Coordinates of N, CA, C and O in Angstrom, one line a residue:
M3 N -22.6 8.9 0.4 CA -21.4 9.0 0.4 C -20.0 8.2 0.2 O -19.7 7.1 0.9
A4 N -19.0 8.3 -1.0 CA -18.2 7.3 -0.8 C -17.1 7.1 0.5 O -16.5 8.3 -0.8
I5 N -17.4 6.0 1.1 CA -15.9 6.8 1.8 C -15.1 5.0 1.3 O -15.6 3.4 1.6
E6 N -13.9 4.8 0.8 CA -12.6 3.6 0.7 C -11.7 3.6 0.8 O -11.0 4.6 1.9
R7 N -11.0 2.8 1.6 CA -9.5 2.5 2.5 C -8.9 2.3 1.1 O -9.0 1.7 0.4
L8 N -7.9 2.9 1.2 CA -6.8 2.4 0.0 C -6.1 1.5 0.2 O -5.6 1.1 2.0
G9 N -5.1 0.7 -0.3 CA -5.0 -0.4 -0.4 C -3.5 0.0 -1.0 O -3.1 0.9 -1.4
A10 N -2.6 -1.3 -1.1 CA -0.8 -0.9 -1.7 C -1.4 -0.5 -2.9 O 0.3 0.5 -3.4
E11 N -2.3 -0.6 -3.7 CA -2.4 0.2 -5.3 C -3.2 1.3 -5.6 O -2.5 2.4 -6.5
D12 N -3.1 2.5 -4.5 CA -3.7 3.4 -4.0 C -2.1 5.0 -4.4 O -3.1 5.5 -3.9
V13 N -1.4 4.1 -4.9 CA -0.8 5.5 -4.8 C -0.6 6.8 -4.8 O -0.4 7.9 -4.2
S14 N -1.5 6.6 -6.3 CA -1.5 8.2 -6.7 C -2.7 8.6 -5.5 O -2.4 10.0 -5.6
R15 N -3.6 8.5 -5.1 CA -4.9 8.8 -4.3 C -4.1 9.1 -3.2 O -4.7 10.2 -2.2
L16 N -2.9 8.4 -2.7 CA -2.4 8.7 -1.3 C -2.0 10.0 -2.1 O -1.5 10.9 -0.6
R17 N -1.3 10.4 -2.6 CA -0.5 11.2 -2.4 C -1.4 12.2 -3.2 O -1.2 13.3 -2.7
A18 N -2.5 12.2 -3.7 CA -3.1 13.4 -3.3 C -4.3 13.9 -2.0 O -4.3 14.6 -2.0
L19 N -3.9 12.7 -1.0 CA -4.8 12.8 0.3 C -3.3 13.8 0.0 O -3.6 14.3 1.6
N20 N -2.0 13.5 0.2 CA -0.8 14.6 1.2 C -1.4 15.7 0.9 O -0.3 17.1 1.4
A21 N -1.3 16.3 -0.7 CA -1.5 17.0 -0.7 C -2.9 17.9 -0.6 O -3.1 19.0 -0.1
L22 N -3.9 16.8 -0.6 CA -4.6 17.9 0.5 C -4.4 18.4 1.6 O -4.5 19.6 2.2
F23 N -3.9 17.7 2.5 CA -2.9 17.5 4.0 C -2.2 18.7 3.9 O -2.4 19.6 5.3
A24 N -1.7 19.4 3.0 CA -0.8 20.7 2.9 C -1.5 21.8 2.8 O -1.2 22.7 3.2
R25 N -2.2 21.6 2.2 CA -2.9 22.2 2.0 C -4.0 23.0 3.2 O -4.3 24.1 3.6
A26 N -4.7 22.1 3.3 CA -5.7 21.9 4.6 C -4.6 22.2 6.2 O -5.3 23.2 6.5
F27 N -3.6 22.1 6.0 CA -3.1 22.3 7.5 C -1.8 24.0 6.9 O -1.4 24.1 8.8
E28 N -1.7 24.3 6.0 CA -0.8 24.5 5.5 C 0.3 24.6 6.0 O 1.1 25.1 6.1
D29 N 1.1 23.6 5.2 CA 2.6 22.6 5.8 C 3.2 21.9 4.9 O 3.1 21.1 4.5
D30 N 3.4 22.6 3.8 CA 3.8 22.0 2.5 C 5.7 21.8 3.1 O 6.3 20.2 2.6
A31 N 5.9 21.4 4.3 CA 6.9 20.8 4.8 C 7.3 19.6 5.3 O 7.7 18.6 4.8
N32 N 6.1 19.7 5.9 CA 5.9 17.9 6.1 C 5.1 17.3 4.9 O 5.3 16.0 4.6
Y33 N 4.6 17.7 4.7 CA 3.4 16.9 3.6 C 3.9 16.7 2.0 O 3.7 16.3 1.3
A34 N 4.4 17.6 1.8 CA 4.9 18.2 0.2 C 7.0 18.6 0.4 O 7.2 18.1 -0.9
G35 N 7.5 18.5 1.3 CA 9.3 18.5 0.6 C 10.1 17.7 1.0 O 11.0 17.1 0.1
A36 N 9.8 15.9 0.8 CA 10.1 15.3 1.3 C 9.6 13.7 0.9 O 9.1 13.4 1.5
R37 N 8.5 14.3 -0.2 CA 7.7 13.2 -0.5 C 9.0 11.5 -0.3 O 9.7 11.4 -1.5
P38 N 7.9 10.6 -0.2 CA 8.4 9.1 -0.4 C 8.8 8.6 -1.6 O 7.5 9.4 -2.2
D39 N 9.2 7.5 -2.0 CA 8.9 7.0 -3.4 C 7.9 6.1 -2.9 O 6.9 5.5 -2.2
D40 N 7.1 5.1 -4.4 CA 5.9 5.6 -4.3 C 6.8 3.5 -3.5 O 4.9 2.9 -3.4
D41 N 7.4 2.8 -3.9 CA 8.0 1.7 -3.4 C 7.5 2.0 -1.5 O 7.2 1.0 -1.1
W42 N 8.1 2.5 -1.3 CA 7.8 3.0 0.5 C 6.3 3.3 0.7 O 5.8 2.7 1.6
L43 N 5.4 4.2 -0.2 CA 3.9 3.9 -0.1 C 3.5 3.0 -0.1 O 2.4 2.7 0.6
R44 N 3.7 1.3 -0.9 CA 2.7 0.5 -1.0 C 3.6 -0.5 -0.2 O 2.3 -0.9 0.7
A45 N 4.5 -0.3 0.3 CA 5.1 -1.1 1.3 C 3.6 -0.8 2.5 O 3.6 -1.1 3.2
T46 N 3.6 0.8 3.1 CA 3.2 1.0 3.8 C 1.5 1.3 3.7 O 1.0 0.6 5.1
L47 N 1.1 1.5 3.3 CA -0.3 1.0 2.9 C -1.0 0.1 2.7 O -2.1 -0.9 3.9
A48 N 0.1 -1.0 2.7 CA 0.2 -2.4 2.8 C -0.3 -3.1 4.0 O -0.8 -4.3 4.5
R49 N 0.0 -2.2 5.3 CA 0.4 -2.7 6.4 C -1.0 -2.6 7.1 O -1.8 -1.6 6.6
D50 N -1.8 -3.2 8.0 CA -3.0 -3.7 8.7 C -2.6 -2.9 9.2 O -4.2 -1.7 9.2
H51 N -2.4 -2.0 9.8 CA -2.2 -1.1 11.3 C -2.1 -0.3 10.6 O -2.6 1.3 11.1
V52 N -2.1 0.2 9.9 CA -2.2 1.8 8.6 C -3.7 1.8 7.8 O -4.0 0.7 7.2
I53 N -4.3 3.3 8.6 CA -5.7 2.3 8.0 C -5.7 4.1 7.4 O -5.3 5.4 8.2
V54 N -5.6 4.1 6.0 CA -6.0 5.7 5.4 C -7.5 5.1 4.5 O -7.3 4.5 3.7
L55 N -8.0 6.4 4.8 CA -9.5 6.4 4.2 C -9.4 8.0 3.3 O -9.2 8.4 3.7
V56 N -11.0 7.6 2.2 CA -11.0 8.6 1.8 C -12.3 8.4 1.1 O -12.8 7.9 0.9
S57 N -13.1 10.3 1.2 CA -13.6 10.9 0.7 C -14.2 10.8 -1.0 O -13.2 12.1 -1.2
M58 N -14.8 10.6 -1.8 CA -14.7 10.5 -2.9 C -15.9 11.5 -3.4 O -16.9 10.8 -2.9
V59 N -16.0 12.1 -4.4 CA -16.7 12.6 -5.7 C -16.3 12.7 -6.9 O -15.7 13.2 -7.1
G60 N -17.0 11.5 -7.4 CA -16.9 11.1 -8.4 C -14.8 10.7 -8.0 O -14.6 9.9 -7.7
D61 N -14.6 10.8 -9.2 CA -13.3 10.5 -9.4 C -11.8 11.3 -8.1 O -11.5 11.9 -8.4
R62 N -12.8 12.6 -8.4 CA -12.1 13.4 -7.1 C -12.0 13.5 -5.6 O -13.1 13.1 -5.1
L63 N -10.4 13.4 -5.5 CA -10.6 12.7 -3.7 C -11.1 14.8 -3.1 O -10.9 15.0 -3.3
A64 N -12.1 14.3 -2.1 CA -12.5 15.2 -1.0 C -12.1 15.6 0.1 O -12.2 16.1 0.9
G65 N -11.7 14.0 1.0 CA -11.4 14.7 2.4 C -10.2 12.8 2.2 O -10.6 12.1 1.5
G66 N -10.1 12.6 3.6 CA -9.5 11.5 4.1 C -8.8 12.0 5.5 O -9.0 13.1 6.0
L67 N -8.5 10.6 6.1 CA -7.6 11.0 7.5 C -7.1 9.2 6.7 O -6.6 8.6 6.0
V68 N -5.7 9.1 8.2 CA -4.6 8.5 7.9 C -4.5 8.2 9.9 O -5.0 8.6 11.0
A69 N -5.2 6.7 10.0 CA -5.1 6.8 11.3 C -3.9 5.1 11.7 O -3.6 4.6 11.2
Y70 N -4.1 4.9 13.0 CA -2.6 3.9 13.2 C -3.0 3.0 14.0 O -4.0 3.7 15.2
E71 N -3.4 1.6 14.1 CA -3.6 0.9 14.7 C -2.6 0.5 16.1 O -1.5 -0.2 15.4
L72 N -2.9 1.2 17.4 CA -1.8 0.2 18.5 C -2.0 -0.9 19.1 O -2.9 -0.5 20.3
D73 N -0.9 -1.8 19.3 CA -1.5 -3.0 20.1 C -0.9 -2.4 21.4 O 0.0 -1.5 22.1
K74 N -1.7 -2.6 23.0 CA -1.8 -2.2 24.1 C -0.7 -3.4 24.6 O -1.1 -4.4 24.1
L75 N -0.1 -2.8 25.7 CA -0.1 -4.4 26.7 C 0.2 -3.4 27.8 O -0.1 -5.4 28.6
E76 N -0.4 -3.2 28.5 CA -1.7 -2.6 29.8 C -2.4 -4.2 29.5 O -3.2 -4.8 30.9
Q77 N -3.3 -4.6 29.0 CA -4.5 -5.2 28.6 C -4.6 -5.5 27.1 O -3.5 -5.1 25.7
A78 N -5.0 -6.9 27.3 CA -5.3 -7.3 25.6 C -6.0 -6.7 25.1 O -7.2 -7.4 25.2
R79 N -5.3 -5.5 24.8 CA -6.5 -4.9 23.3 C -5.6 -4.0 22.6 O -4.6 -3.7 22.6
R80 N -6.1 -2.8 21.3 CA -5.6 -2.6 20.3 C -6.4 -1.1 20.7 O -7.4 -0.9 21.4
E81 N -6.0 -0.2 20.7 CA -6.3 1.3 20.0 C -6.4 2.2 18.9 O -5.2 1.6 18.3
I82 N -6.9 2.4 18.4 CA -6.6 3.9 17.3 C -6.1 4.9 17.2 O -6.6 5.9 18.0
Y83 N -4.8 5.5 17.2 CA -5.1 6.7 16.9 C -5.1 7.7 15.1 O -4.4 7.2 14.5
L84 N -6.5 7.8 15.3 CA -7.0 9.1 14.5 C -5.6 10.2 14.2 O -5.7 11.5 14.9
Y85 N -4.6 10.5 13.2 CA -4.0 11.4 13.1 C -4.3 12.7 12.3 O -3.5 13.4 12.8
D86 N -4.5 11.9 11.2 CA -5.0 13.6 10.3 C -6.4 13.0 10.0 O -6.8 11.8 9.4
L87 N -6.5 14.0 9.6 CA -8.1 14.9 9.1 C -8.2 15.7 8.3 O -8.2 16.5 9.3
A88 N -9.2 15.8 7.0 CA -9.5 17.2 6.2 C -9.6 16.3 5.3 O -10.2 15.5 5.0
V89 N -10.6 17.9 5.2 CA -12.0 17.8 4.2 C -11.2 18.6 3.0 O -11.1 20.2 3.8
D90 N -11.8 19.0 2.0 CA -11.5 19.6 0.9 C -12.1 20.9 0.9 O -13.4 21.3 1.6
A91 N -11.8 22.6 0.9 CA -12.9 23.4 1.5 C -14.0 23.5 0.8 O -15.0 23.9 1.2
P92 N -14.0 23.0 -0.3 CA -15.7 23.2 -1.2 C -16.3 21.9 -0.6 O -17.5 22.1 -0.5
D93 N -15.7 21.6 -0.6 CA -16.2 19.2 0.7 C -16.9 19.8 2.0 O -17.2 18.8 2.1
R94 N -16.6 20.5 2.8 CA -17.2 21.1 4.1 C -18.0 21.0 4.2 O -19.3 21.3 3.4
R95 N -18.7 20.8 5.1 CA -20.4 21.7 6.4 C -20.9 20.2 5.5 O -22.5 20.7 4.9
Q96 N -20.7 19.2 5.0 CA -21.7 17.8 4.1 C -21.5 17.0 4.6 O -22.3 15.6 4.2
G97 N -20.6 17.0 6.3 CA -21.0 15.3 6.8 C -19.7 13.9 6.4 O -19.2 13.1 6.6
R98 N -18.7 15.3 5.8 CA -17.5 13.9 4.9 C -16.8 13.8 6.4 O -16.5 12.1 6.2
A99 N -16.6 14.5 7.2 CA -15.4 13.5 8.1 C -16.0 13.3 9.2 O -15.7 12.0 9.2
R100 N -17.1 13.8 9.4 CA -18.5 12.1 10.9 C -18.4 11.3 9.6 O -18.0 9.6 10.6
A101 N -18.1 10.6 8.5 CA -18.3 9.8 7.5 C -16.8 9.1 7.8 O -16.8 8.1 7.4
L102 N -16.1 9.1 7.8 CA -14.8 9.4 7.5 C -14.7 8.5 8.9 O -14.4 7.4 8.7
I103 N -15.0 9.6 10.3 CA -14.9 8.7 11.6 C -15.1 7.8 11.6 O -15.3 6.9 12.4
D104 N -16.5 7.8 11.2 CA -17.2 6.7 11.5 C -16.8 5.6 10.1 O -17.6 4.4 11.2
E105 N -16.4 5.3 9.0 CA -16.4 4.2 8.7 C -15.1 4.1 9.6 O -14.2 2.9 10.3
L106 N -14.1 4.9 10.5 CA -12.9 4.0 11.6 C -13.8 3.8 12.6 O -13.0 2.5 12.8
R107 N -14.4 4.0 13.2 CA -15.7 3.2 13.7 C -15.8 1.6 13.8 O -15.3 1.3 14.8
R108 N -16.2 1.9 12.7 CA -16.7 0.6 11.9 C -15.2 -0.7 11.8 O -15.4 -1.1 12.6
I109 N -14.2 0.0 11.7 CA -12.9 -0.6 11.9 C -12.3 -1.0 12.7 O -11.8 -1.7 13.0
A110 N -12.4 0.0 13.7 CA -12.3 -0.2 14.7 C -12.8 -1.3 15.9 O -11.8 -1.9 16.4
K111 N -13.8 -1.5 15.8 CA -15.1 -2.7 16.6 C -14.6 -3.8 16.0 O -14.4 -4.8 16.7
A112 N -15.0 -3.5 14.4 CA -14.1 -5.1 13.7 C -12.8 -5.4 14.1 O -12.0 -6.6 14.2
R113 N -11.8 -4.6 14.4 CA -10.5 -4.8 14.9 C -9.9 -5.3 15.9 O -9.0 -5.7 16.8
G114 N -11.3 -5.2 16.9 CA -11.3 -4.8 18.2 C -10.4 -4.6 19.3 O -10.3 -3.9 20.2
A115 N -10.7 -3.1 18.6 CA -10.1 -2.3 19.1 C -11.0 -1.4 20.6 O -12.3 -1.9 20.2
W116 N -10.3 -1.0 21.4 CA -11.1 -0.1 22.6 C -11.8 1.1 22.5 O -12.4 1.3 22.7
T117 N -11.0 2.1 21.9 CA -10.7 3.3 21.7 C -10.2 3.4 20.2 O -9.7 3.2 19.5
V118 N -11.6 5.3 20.2 CA -10.3 5.8 18.4 C -10.3 7.0 19.4 O -10.4 7.9 20.5
F119 N -9.2 7.8 20.0 CA -8.3 8.8 19.9 C -7.4 9.6 18.7 O -7.5 9.5 18.0
V120 N -8.2 11.4 19.4 CA -7.3 12.0 18.4 C -6.9 13.1 19.2 O -7.6 13.2 19.8
Q121 N -5.9 14.3 18.3 CA -5.3 15.4 18.8 C -6.5 16.2 18.4 O -5.7 16.2 17.0
A122 N -6.4 17.1 19.1 CA -6.7 18.9 18.0 C -6.2 20.4 18.6 O -5.8 20.1 19.6
D123 N -5.4 20.5 18.1 CA -4.7 22.2 18.1 C -5.9 22.7 18.7 O -6.8 22.9 18.3
R124 N -5.6 23.5 20.0 CA -6.5 24.7 20.8 C -7.0 25.6 19.9 O -8.6 25.7 19.8
G125 N -6.6 25.8 19.0 CA -7.5 26.8 17.9 C -8.9 26.1 16.6 O -8.8 26.9 15.9
D126 N -8.1 25.1 17.1 CA -8.9 24.7 15.6 C -10.5 24.2 16.1 O -11.1 23.2 16.4
A127 N -12.0 25.2 15.8 CA -12.8 25.4 16.4 C -13.4 24.5 16.2 O -14.3 23.4 16.4
P128 N -13.8 24.1 14.4 CA -14.8 23.4 13.4 C -13.9 21.7 14.5 O -14.4 21.1 14.5
A129 N -12.4 21.2 14.6 CA -12.0 20.0 14.2 C -12.7 19.8 16.2 O -13.1 18.6 16.0
I130 N -12.5 20.3 16.6 CA -12.9 20.3 18.5 C -14.8 20.4 18.7 O -15.1 19.5 19.4
A131 N -15.3 21.1 17.9 CA -16.9 20.9 17.9 C -17.3 19.7 17.9 O -17.7 19.0 18.4
L132 N -16.4 19.3 16.2 CA -16.1 17.3 15.7 C -16.1 16.1 16.5 O -17.5 15.3 17.2
Y133 N -15.1 16.8 17.6 CA -14.5 15.4 18.4 C -15.9 16.0 19.6 O -15.8 14.7 19.8
E134 N -15.8 16.7 20.3 CA -16.5 16.3 21.3 C -18.5 16.2 20.6 O -18.7 16.1 22.1
S135 N -18.0 15.8 19.8 CA -19.8 15.5 19.4 C -19.8 13.9 19.1 O -21.1 13.0 19.3
L136 N -18.5 13.7 19.8 CA -18.5 11.8 19.3 C -17.9 11.8 20.0 O -18.7 10.0 20.6
G137 N -17.5 11.9 21.2 CA -16.6 11.5 22.3 C -16.2 12.5 23.4 O -16.6 13.5 23.3
A138 N -15.4 11.6 24.3 CA -15.0 12.3 25.3 C -14.0 13.2 25.5 O -13.1 12.6 25.1
R139 N -14.5 14.5 26.3 CA -12.7 15.3 25.5 C -12.1 15.3 26.8 O -12.1 15.0 28.3
E140 N -11.5 15.1 26.7 CA -9.5 15.3 27.6 C -8.6 16.5 27.8 O -8.2 16.2 26.5
E141 N -8.3 17.1 28.5 CA -7.4 18.0 28.2 C -5.5 17.8 29.4 O -5.6 16.8 29.8
V142 N -4.7 17.5 27.7 CA -3.4 17.3 27.5 C -2.7 17.4 27.5 O -3.3 18.9 26.2
L143 N -1.4 17.0 27.4 CA 0.2 18.1 26.9 C 0.0 17.1 25.5 O 0.6 15.9 25.6
H144 N 0.7 18.0 25.1 CA 1.6 17.3 23.6 C 3.1 17.4 23.3 O 3.3 18.6 23.6
F145 N 3.9 16.3 23.6 CA 5.4 17.0 23.5 C 5.8 15.9 22.1 O 5.8 15.4 21.8
D146 N 7.0 16.4 21.6 CA 7.7 16.2 20.6 C 8.8 15.9 21.3 O 9.9 16.6 21.6
I147 N 9.1 14.8 21.0 CA 10.3 14.0 21.8 C 12.2 13.3 20.7 O 11.5 12.9 20.0
A148 N 12.9 14.3 20.4 CA 13.3 14.6 19.0 C 14.6 12.8 19.7 O 14.8 13.1 21.0
P149 N 14.7 11.5 18.8 CA 15.4 10.9 18.6 C 16.3 10.9 18.7 O 17.3 12.1 18.5
V150 N 18.0 10.6 19.7 CA 19.4 10.8 19.5 C 19.8 9.7 19.3 O 19.5 8.5 19.5

C-alpha cells in the first residue's frame, strides 16, 4: 500500500485530498467553499510541523490525513494532533486508515513526539473502533472559541 507524505510541490494532490474530505465529512463549506490559492498551499505544505499523508492506488488518491506537530512547554517534548483522516468509500475496509496512522506514528517517533492524539465524533463508530484499537480512550469535551 503506497503511503506518501506531501510536500510543497503536491498542491494538486492536496486539492484532491480536500475534495475527499468534503465528501467524506459532508462539509463542502469548510473544504470546498473558500479554497486557498496555490501559494498558500505550497507554503503550508513546506512547513515541517504540517504533516499530510496520502494513500494512493496508482495515480488515484484513495485516502489521507492531515496532522500538526505541536511543541509543548510543560516538558521538552512534542505531540502530534491528527486533525483529519478519511478514506474514499470504495477504498475502505482495506487497512488504509491504519496504514496512514502507522506512517504518522513512525514520523512522530522520528520527530521525538511523545504521543499522537485524535478526536472523534460520538456517532462515528468506525473511527472510534479504529482509534480504540490503537490507543487509550479519554472522554473529553471540545469547545470552539471564536477570536475577538
